[in-house]
CSV table of C-alpha atoms and ligand atoms in Angstrom, one decimal:
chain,number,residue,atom,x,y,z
G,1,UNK,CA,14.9,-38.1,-7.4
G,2,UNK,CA,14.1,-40.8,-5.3
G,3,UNK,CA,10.7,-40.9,-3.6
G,4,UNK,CA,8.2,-43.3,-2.6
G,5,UNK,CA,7.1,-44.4,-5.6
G,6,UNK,CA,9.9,-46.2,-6.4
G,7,UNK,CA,10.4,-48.1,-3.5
G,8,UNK,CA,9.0,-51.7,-2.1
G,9,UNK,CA,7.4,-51.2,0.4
G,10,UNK,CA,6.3,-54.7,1.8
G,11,UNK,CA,6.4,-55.6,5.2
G,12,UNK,CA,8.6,-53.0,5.7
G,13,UNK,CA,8.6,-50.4,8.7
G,14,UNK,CA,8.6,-46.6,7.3
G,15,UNK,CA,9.9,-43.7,9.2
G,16,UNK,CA,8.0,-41.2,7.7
G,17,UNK,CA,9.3,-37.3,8.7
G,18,UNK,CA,6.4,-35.1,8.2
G,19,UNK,CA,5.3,-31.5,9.1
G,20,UNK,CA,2.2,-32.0,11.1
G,21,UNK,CA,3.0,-28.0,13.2
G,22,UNK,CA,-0.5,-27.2,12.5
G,23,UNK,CA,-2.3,-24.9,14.4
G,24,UNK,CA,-5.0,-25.4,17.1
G,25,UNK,CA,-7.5,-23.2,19.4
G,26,UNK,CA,-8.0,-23.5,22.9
G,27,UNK,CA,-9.9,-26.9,23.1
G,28,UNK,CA,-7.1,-28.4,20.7
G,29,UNK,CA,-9.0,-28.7,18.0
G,30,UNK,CA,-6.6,-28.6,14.8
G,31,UNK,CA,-8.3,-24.7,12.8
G,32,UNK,CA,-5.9,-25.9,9.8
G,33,UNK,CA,-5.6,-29.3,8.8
G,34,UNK,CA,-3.8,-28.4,5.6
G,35,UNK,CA,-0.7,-30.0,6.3
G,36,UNK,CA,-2.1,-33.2,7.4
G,37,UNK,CA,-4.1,-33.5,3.9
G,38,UNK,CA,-1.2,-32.7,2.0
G,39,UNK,CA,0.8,-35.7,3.6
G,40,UNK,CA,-1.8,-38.5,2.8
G,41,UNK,CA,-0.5,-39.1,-0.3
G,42,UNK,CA,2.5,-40.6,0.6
G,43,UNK,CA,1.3,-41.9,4.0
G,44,UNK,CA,-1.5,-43.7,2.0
G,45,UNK,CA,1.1,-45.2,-0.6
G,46,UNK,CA,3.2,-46.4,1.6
G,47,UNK,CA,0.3,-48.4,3.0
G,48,UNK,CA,-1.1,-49.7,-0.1
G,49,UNK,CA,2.2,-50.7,-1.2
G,50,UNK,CA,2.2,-53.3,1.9
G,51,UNK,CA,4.0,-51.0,4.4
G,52,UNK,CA,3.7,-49.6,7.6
G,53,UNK,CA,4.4,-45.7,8.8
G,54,UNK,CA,5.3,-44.2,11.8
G,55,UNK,CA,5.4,-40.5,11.7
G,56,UNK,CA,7.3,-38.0,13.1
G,57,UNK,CA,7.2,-34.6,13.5
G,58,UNK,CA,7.5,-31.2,15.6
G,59,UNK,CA,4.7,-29.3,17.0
G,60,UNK,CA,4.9,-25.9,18.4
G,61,UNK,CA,8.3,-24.6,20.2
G,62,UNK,CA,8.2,-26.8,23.6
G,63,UNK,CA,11.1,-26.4,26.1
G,64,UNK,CA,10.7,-29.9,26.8
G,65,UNK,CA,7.6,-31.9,27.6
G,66,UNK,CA,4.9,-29.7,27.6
G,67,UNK,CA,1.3,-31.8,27.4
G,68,UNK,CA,-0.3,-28.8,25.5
G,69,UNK,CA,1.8,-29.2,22.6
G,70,UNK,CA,2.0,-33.0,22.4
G,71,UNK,CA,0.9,-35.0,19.1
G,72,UNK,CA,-1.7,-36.9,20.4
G,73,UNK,CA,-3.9,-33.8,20.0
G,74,UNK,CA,-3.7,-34.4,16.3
G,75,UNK,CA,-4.5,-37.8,16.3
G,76,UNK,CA,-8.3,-37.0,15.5
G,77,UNK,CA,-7.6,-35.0,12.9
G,78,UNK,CA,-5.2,-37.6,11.4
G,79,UNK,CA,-7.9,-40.3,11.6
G,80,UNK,CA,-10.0,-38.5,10.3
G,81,UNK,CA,-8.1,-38.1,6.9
G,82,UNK,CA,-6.9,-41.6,6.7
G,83,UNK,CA,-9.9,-42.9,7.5
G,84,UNK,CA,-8.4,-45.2,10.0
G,85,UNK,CA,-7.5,-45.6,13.9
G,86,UNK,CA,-3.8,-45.0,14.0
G,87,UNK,CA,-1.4,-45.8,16.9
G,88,UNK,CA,0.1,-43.4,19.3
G,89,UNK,CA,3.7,-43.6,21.5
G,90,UNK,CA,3.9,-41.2,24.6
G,91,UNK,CA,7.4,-40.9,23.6
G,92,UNK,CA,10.3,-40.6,20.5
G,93,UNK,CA,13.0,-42.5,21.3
G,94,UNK,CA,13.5,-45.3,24.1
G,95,UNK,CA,11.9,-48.4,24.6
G,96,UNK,CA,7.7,-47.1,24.4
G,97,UNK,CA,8.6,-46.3,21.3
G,98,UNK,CA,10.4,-49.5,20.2
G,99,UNK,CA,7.8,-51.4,21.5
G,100,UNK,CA,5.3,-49.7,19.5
G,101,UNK,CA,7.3,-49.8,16.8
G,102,UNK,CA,8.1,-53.4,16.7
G,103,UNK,CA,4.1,-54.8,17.0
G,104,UNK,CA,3.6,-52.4,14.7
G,105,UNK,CA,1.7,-54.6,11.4
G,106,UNK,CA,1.3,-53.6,7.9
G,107,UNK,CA,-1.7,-51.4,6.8
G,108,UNK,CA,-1.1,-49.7,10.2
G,109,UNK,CA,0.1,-46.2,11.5
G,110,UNK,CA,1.9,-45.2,14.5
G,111,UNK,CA,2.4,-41.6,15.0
G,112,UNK,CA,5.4,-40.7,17.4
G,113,UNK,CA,5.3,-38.1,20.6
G,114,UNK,CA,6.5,-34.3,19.8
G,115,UNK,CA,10.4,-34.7,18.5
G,116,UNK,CA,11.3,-31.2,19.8
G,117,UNK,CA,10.7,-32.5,23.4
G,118,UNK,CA,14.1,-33.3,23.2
G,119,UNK,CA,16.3,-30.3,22.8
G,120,UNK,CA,18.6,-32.8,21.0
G,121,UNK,CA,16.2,-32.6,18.1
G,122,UNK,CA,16.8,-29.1,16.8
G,123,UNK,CA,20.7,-29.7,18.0
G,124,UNK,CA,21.0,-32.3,15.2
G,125,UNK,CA,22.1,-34.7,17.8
G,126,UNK,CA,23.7,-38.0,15.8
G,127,UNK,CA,22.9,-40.1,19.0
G,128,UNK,CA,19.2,-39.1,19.0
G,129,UNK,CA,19.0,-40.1,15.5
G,130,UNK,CA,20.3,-43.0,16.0
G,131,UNK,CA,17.6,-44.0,18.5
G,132,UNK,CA,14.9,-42.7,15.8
G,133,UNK,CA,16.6,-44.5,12.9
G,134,UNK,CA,16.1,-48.0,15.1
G,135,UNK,CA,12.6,-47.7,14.8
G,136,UNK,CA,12.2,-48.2,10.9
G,137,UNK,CA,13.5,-50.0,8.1
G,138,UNK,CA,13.5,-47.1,5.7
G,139,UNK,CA,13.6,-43.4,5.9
G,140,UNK,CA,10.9,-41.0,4.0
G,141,UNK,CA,11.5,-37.2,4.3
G,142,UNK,CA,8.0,-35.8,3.5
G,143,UNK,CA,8.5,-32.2,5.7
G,144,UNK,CA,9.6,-29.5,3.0
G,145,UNK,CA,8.6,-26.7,5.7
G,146,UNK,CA,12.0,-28.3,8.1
G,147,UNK,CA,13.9,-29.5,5.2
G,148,UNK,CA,16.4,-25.6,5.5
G,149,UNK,CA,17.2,-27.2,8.8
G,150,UNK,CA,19.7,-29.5,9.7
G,151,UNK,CA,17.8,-31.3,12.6
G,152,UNK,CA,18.2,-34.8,13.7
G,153,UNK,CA,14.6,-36.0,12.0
G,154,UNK,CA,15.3,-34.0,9.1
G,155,UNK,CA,18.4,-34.7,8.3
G,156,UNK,CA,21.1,-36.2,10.5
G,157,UNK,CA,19.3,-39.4,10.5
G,158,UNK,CA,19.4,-40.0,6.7
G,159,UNK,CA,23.0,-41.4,7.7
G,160,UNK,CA,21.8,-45.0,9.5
G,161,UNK,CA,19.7,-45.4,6.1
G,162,UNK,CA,22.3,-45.9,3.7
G,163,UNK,CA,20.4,-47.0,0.6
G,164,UNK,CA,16.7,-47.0,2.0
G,165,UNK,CA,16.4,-43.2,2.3
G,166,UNK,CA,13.6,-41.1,0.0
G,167,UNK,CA,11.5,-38.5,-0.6
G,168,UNK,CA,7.9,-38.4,0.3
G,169,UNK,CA,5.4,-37.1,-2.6
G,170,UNK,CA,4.9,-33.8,-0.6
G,171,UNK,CA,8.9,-32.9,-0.8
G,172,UNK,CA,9.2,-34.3,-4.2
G,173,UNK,CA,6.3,-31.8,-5.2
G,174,UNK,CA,7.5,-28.6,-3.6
G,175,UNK,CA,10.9,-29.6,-5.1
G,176,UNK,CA,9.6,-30.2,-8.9
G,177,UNK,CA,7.7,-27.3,-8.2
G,178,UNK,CA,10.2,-24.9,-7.9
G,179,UNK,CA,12.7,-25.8,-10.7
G,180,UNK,CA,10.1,-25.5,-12.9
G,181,UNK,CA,9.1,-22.7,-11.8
G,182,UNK,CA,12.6,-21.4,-11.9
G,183,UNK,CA,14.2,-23.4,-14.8
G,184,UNK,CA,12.0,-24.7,-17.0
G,185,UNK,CA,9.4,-22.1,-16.6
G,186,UNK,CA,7.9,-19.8,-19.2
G,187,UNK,CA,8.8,-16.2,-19.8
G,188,UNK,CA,8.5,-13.9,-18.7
G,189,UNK,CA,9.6,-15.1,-15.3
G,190,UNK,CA,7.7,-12.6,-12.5
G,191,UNK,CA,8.5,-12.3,-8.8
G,192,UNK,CA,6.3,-10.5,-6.3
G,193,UNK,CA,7.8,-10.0,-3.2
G,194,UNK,CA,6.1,-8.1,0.3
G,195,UNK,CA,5.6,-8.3,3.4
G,196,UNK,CA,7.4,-6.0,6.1
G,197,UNK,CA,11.3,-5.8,5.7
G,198,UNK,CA,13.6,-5.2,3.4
G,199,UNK,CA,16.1,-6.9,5.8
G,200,UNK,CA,14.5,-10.6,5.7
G,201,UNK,CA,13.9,-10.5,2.0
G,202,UNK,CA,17.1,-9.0,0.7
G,203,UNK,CA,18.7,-12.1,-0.5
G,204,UNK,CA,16.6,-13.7,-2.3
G,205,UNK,CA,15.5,-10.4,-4.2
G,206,UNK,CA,19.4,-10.2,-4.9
G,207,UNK,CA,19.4,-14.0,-6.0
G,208,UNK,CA,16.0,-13.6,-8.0
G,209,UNK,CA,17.3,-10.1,-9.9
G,210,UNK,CA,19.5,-13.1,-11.3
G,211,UNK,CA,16.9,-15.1,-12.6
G,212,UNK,CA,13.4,-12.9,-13.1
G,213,UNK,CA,12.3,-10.9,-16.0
G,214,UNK,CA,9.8,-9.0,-13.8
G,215,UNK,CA,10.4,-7.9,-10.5
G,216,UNK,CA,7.8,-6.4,-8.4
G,217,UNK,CA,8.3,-4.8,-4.7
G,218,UNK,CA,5.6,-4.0,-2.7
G,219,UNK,CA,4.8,-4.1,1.0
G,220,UNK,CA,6.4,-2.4,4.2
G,221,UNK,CA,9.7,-2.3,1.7
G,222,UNK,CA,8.0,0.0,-0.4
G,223,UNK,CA,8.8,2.9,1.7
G,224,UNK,CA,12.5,2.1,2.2
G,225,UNK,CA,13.0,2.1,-1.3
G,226,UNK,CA,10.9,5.4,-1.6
G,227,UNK,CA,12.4,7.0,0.9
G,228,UNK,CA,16.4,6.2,-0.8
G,229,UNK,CA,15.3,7.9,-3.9
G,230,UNK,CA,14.4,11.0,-1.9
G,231,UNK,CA,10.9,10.6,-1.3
G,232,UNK,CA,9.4,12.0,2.0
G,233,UNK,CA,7.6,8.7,3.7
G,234,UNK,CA,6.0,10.4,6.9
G,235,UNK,CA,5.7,8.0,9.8
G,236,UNK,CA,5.6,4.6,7.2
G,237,UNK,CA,7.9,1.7,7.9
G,238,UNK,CA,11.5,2.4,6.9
G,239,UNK,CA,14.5,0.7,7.8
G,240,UNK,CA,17.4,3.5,7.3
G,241,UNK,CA,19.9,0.7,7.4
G,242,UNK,CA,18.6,-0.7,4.2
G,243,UNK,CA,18.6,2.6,2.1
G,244,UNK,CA,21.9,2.1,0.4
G,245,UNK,CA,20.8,-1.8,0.0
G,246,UNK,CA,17.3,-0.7,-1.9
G,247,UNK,CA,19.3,1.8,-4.1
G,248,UNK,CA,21.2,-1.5,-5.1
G,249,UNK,CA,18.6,-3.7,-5.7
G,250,UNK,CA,17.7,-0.8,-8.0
G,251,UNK,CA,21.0,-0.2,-9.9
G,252,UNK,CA,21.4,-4.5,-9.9
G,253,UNK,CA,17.8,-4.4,-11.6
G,254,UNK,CA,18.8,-1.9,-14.4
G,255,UNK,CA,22.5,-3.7,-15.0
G,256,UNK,CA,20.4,-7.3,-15.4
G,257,UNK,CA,17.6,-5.6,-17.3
G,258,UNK,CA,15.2,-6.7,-15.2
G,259,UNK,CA,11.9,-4.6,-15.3
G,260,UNK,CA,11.3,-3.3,-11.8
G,261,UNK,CA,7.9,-2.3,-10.6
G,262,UNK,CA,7.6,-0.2,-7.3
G,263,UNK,CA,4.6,1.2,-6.1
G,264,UNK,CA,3.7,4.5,-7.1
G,265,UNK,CA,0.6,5.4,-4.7
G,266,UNK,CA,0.0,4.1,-1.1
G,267,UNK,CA,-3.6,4.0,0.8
G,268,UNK,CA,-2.4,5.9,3.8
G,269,UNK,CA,-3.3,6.0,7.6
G,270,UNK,CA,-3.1,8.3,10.5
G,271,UNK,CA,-2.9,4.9,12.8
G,272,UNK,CA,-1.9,1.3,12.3
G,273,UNK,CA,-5.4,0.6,12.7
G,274,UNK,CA,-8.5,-0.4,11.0
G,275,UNK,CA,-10.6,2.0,12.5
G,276,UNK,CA,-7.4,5.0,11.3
G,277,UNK,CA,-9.1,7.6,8.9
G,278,UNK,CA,-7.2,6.9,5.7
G,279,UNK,CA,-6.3,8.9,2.0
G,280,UNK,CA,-4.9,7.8,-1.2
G,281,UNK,CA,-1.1,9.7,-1.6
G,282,UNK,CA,1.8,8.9,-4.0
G,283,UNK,CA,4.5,6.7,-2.5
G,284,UNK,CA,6.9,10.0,-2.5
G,285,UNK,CA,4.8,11.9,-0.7
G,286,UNK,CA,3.1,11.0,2.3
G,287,UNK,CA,2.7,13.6,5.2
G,288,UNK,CA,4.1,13.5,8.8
G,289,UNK,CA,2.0,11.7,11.1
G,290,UNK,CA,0.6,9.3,7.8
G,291,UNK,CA,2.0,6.0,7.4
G,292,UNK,CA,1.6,4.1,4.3
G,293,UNK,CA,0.0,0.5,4.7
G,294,UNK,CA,-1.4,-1.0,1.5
G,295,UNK,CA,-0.6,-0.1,-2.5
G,296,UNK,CA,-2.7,2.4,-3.9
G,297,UNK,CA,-5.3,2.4,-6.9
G,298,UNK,CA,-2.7,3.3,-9.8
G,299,UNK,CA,-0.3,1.0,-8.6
G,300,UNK,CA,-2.9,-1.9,-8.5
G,301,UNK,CA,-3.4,-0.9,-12.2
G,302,UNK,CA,0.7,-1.7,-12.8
G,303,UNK,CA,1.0,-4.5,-10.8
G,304,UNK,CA,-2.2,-6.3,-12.2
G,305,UNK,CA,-0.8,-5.5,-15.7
G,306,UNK,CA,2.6,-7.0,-15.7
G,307,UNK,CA,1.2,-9.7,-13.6
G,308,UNK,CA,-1.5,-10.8,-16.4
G,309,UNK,CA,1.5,-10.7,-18.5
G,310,UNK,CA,3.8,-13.3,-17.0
G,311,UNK,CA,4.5,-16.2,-18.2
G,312,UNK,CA,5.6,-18.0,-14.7
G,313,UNK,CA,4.8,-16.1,-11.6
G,314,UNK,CA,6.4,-16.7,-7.9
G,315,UNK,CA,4.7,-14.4,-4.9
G,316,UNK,CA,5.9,-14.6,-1.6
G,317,UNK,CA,4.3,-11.8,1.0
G,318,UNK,CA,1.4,-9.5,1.2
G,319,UNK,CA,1.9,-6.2,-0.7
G,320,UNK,CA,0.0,-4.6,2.5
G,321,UNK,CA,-1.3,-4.9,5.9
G,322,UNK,CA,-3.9,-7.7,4.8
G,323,UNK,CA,-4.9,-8.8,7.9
G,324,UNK,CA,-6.7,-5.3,8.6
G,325,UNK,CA,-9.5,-4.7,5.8
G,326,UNK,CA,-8.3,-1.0,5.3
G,327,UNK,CA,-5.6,-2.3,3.8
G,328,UNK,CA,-6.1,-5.7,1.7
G,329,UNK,CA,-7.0,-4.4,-1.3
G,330,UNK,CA,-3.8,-4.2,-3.0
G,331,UNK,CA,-3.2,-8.3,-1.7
G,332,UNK,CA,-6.3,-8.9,-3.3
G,333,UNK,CA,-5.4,-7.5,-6.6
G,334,UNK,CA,-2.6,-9.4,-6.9
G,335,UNK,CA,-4.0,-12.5,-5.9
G,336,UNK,CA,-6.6,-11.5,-8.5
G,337,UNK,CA,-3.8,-11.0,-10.9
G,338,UNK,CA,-2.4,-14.4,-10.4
G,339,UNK,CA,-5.5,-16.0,-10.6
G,340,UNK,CA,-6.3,-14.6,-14.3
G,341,UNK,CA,-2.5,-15.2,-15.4
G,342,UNK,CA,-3.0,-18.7,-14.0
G,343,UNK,CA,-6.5,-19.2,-15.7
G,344,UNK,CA,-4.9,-17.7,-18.9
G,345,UNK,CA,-1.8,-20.5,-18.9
G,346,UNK,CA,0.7,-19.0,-17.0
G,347,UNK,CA,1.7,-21.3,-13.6
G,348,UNK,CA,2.1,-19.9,-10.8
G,349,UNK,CA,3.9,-20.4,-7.6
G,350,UNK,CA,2.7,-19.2,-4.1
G,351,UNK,CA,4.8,-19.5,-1.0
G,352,UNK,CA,5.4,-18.2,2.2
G,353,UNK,CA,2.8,-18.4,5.3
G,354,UNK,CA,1.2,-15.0,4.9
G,355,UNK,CA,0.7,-15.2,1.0
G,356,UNK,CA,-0.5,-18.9,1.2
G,357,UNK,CA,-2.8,-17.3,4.4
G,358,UNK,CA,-4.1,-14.6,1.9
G,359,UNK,CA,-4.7,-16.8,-0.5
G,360,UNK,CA,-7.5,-19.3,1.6
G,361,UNK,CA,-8.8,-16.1,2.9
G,362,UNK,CA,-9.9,-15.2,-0.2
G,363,UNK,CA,-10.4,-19.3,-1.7
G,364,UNK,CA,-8.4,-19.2,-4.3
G,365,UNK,CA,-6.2,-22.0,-3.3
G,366,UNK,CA,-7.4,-23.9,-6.1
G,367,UNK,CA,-6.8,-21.3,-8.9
G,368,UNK,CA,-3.5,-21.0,-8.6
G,369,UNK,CA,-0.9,-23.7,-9.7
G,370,UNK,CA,1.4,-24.4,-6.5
G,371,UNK,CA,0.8,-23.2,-3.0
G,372,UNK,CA,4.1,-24.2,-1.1
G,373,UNK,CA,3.8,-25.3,2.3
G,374,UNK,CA,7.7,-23.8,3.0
G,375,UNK,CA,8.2,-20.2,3.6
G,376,UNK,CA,11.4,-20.4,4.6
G,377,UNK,CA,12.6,-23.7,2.7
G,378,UNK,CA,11.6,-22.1,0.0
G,379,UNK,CA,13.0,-18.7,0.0
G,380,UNK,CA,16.1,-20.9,0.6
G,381,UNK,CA,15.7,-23.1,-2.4
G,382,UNK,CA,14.6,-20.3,-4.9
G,383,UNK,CA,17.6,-18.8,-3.4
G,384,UNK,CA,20.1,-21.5,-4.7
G,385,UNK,CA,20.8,-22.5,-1.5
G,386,UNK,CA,21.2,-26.5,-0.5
G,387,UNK,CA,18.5,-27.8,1.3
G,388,UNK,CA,20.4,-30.0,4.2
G,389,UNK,CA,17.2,-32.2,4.6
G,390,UNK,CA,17.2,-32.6,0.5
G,391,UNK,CA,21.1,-33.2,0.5
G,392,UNK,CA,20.9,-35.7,3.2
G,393,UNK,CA,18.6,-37.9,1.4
G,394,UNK,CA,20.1,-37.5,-2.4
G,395,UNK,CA,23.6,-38.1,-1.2
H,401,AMP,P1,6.8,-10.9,6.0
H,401,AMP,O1,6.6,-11.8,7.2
H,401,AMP,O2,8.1,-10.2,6.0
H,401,AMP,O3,6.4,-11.6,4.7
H,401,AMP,O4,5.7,-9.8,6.3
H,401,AMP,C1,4.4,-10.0,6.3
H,401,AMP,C2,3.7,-8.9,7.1
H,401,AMP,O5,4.0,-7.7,6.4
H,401,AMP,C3,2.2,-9.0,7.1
H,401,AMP,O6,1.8,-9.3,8.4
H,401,AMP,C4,1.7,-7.6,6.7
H,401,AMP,O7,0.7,-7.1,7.5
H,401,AMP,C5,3.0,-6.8,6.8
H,401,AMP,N1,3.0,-5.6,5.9
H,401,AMP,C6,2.7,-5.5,4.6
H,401,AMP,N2,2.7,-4.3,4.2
H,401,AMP,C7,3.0,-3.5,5.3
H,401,AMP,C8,3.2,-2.1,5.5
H,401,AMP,N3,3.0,-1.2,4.5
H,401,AMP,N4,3.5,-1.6,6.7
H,401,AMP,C9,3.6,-2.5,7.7
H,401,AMP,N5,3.5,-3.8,7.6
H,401,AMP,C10,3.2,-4.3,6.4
């Protein structure tokens, strides 16, 4: 792979693509800086290596210039982290930011205005690209979370870098991360999948019934899959398009030999609410009028059990409505699981924004072995898909 450490940096202009979407509260103060700590490495290499950076990224989803979503809100944040007073350009592209870009010395930092207030960003627009690409000597792509996408930051612009094109430590990471979680991994191999739908997580549990040992389904999709083997759900989340589809994730488990764990027992609720009066039933059974929104006690016993048990664990989504204490028990199991698995060897994988948001709620960030700052990149990836942003650079 070729990344930043490889490359001479000296005197030489970086175009660095990171992921700097973080989020903010009304005064634009940035509530969590996680992504702009987890790019210093490379910004900081680049530096000491005799370099300069200018960074680029997206923030928010603007419909063109829109002051409450520009970059420069970050910039305290940023300095913050480097330790430094960094550079700002009110725009991309034209000349503000050549300008910028060409008094720019080494040792310093220029950080670009919001990419997706051009519309020709997310279009993958060559020409855009082009007027990006004019601005550096060298291209780093350090933004896993936009590296599914085929934008013009992310990957259209690898093109005007033939040779000087690489992979900022961030990427590399998520990237290294993955395959050996996937590849080189130790068995058994255990997935945990949540969150809400069946629907947005049905291919990858088809792709990963390829790969895991373990598989374990919890979550809204818990009741879809009760409800195809005949179970009565009451008013729980189902999606009656996706009965068939759970029945073959089922069948595709057995054929593979894969060893599937659904829930058994729900915590139950007369309200999506915290303040619902709430009952333990079994995942079968739930009256009308009760909806089913965290794992129950029994099934907290399973899940914990294969989970201590694995060898190499991924988990992407909550197995229950988290965010409402009623119902964050079973989330906190398993992220108790994977912190005793991880303590006791295994390495662990954590991706996916309401996982990784689970995980800090609880600080355990630090006790597991990966938290990946992709959802969707990474779904992709585990998937077997190409990444275009990770093809554009390798090819
Ligand atoms: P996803 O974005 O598909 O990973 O879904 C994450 C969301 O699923 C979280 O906001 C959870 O609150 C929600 N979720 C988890 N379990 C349930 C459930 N039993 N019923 C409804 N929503 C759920």
């Amino acid at each position: 792979m070729k990344t930043v450490k490889e490359y001479d940096f000296s005197n030489k202009k970086a175009l660095v693509r990171v992921d700097f979407n973080v989020p903010f509260d009304e005064n634009f103060n940035v509530t969590d800086d996680t992504r702009i700590r987890l790019s210093m490495p490379t910004i900081e290499l680049i530096l000491k290596k005799g370099g300069s950076v200018i960074l680029m990224s997206h923030l928010g989803r603007p419909k063109g210039p829109d002051a409450s979503l520009s970059m420069k809100h970050i910039l305290p944040t940023l300095e913050k982290a480097l330790g430094r007073k960094v550079k700002f350009a009110a725009d991309c592209i034209g000349d503000e930011a050549k300008n910028a870009a060409a008094s720019l010395q080494a040792g310093e930092v220029l950080v670009l205005e919001n990419l997706r207030f051009y519309k020709e960003e997310e279009a993958g627009d060559e020409a855009f690209a082009q007027k990006l690409a004019v601005l550096g000597d060298c291209y780093v792509n350090d933004a896993f979370g936009t590296a599914h996408r085929a934008h013009a930051s992310t990957t259209i612009i690898a093109k005007f870098f033939a040779k000087d094109k690489m992979f900022g430590l961030l990427l590399a990471g998520e990237l290294e991360s993955i395959d050996k979680a996937l590849k080189t991994g130790k068995a058994p191999l255990t997935a945990i999948m949540g969150g809400s739908k069946v629907s947005s997580k049905i291919s990858i549990i088809m792709q990963l019934l390829d790969k895991v040992d373990v598989l374990i389904i919890g979550g809204g999709m818990g009741y879809t899959f009760a409800k195809a083997q005949g179970g009565n759900v009451g008013n729980s989340k189902v999606e009656e398009d996706y009965l068939q589809t759970a029945l073959d994730v089922v069948a595709k488990a057995k054929e593979k030999g894969v060893k599937l764990f659904l829930p058994v027992d729900c915590v139950i609720a007369d309200d999506f609410s915290n303040n619902a009066n709430t009952k333990i039933a079994p995942n079968d059974n739930i009256p009308a009028g009760w909806q089913g929104l965290d794992v129950g006690p029994e099934t907290n016993k399973i899940f914990a059990d294969a989970i201590e048990n694995a060898g190499t664990i991924l988990w992407n989504g909550p197995v229950g409505v988290f965010e409402m204490e009623k119902f964050e028990k079973g989330t906190v199991s398993v992220a108790d699981a994977i912190v005793k698995a991880t303590a006791n060897g295994a390495f662990s994988l954590i991706g996916g924004g309401d996982s990784v948001a689970a995980i800090n709620k609880y600080n355990l960030a630090d006790k597991v072995s990966y938290i990946s700052t992709g959802g969707g990149a990474m779904l992709e990836y585990l998937e077997g898909k190409v990444l275009p942003g990770v093809e554009a650079v390798l090819n």
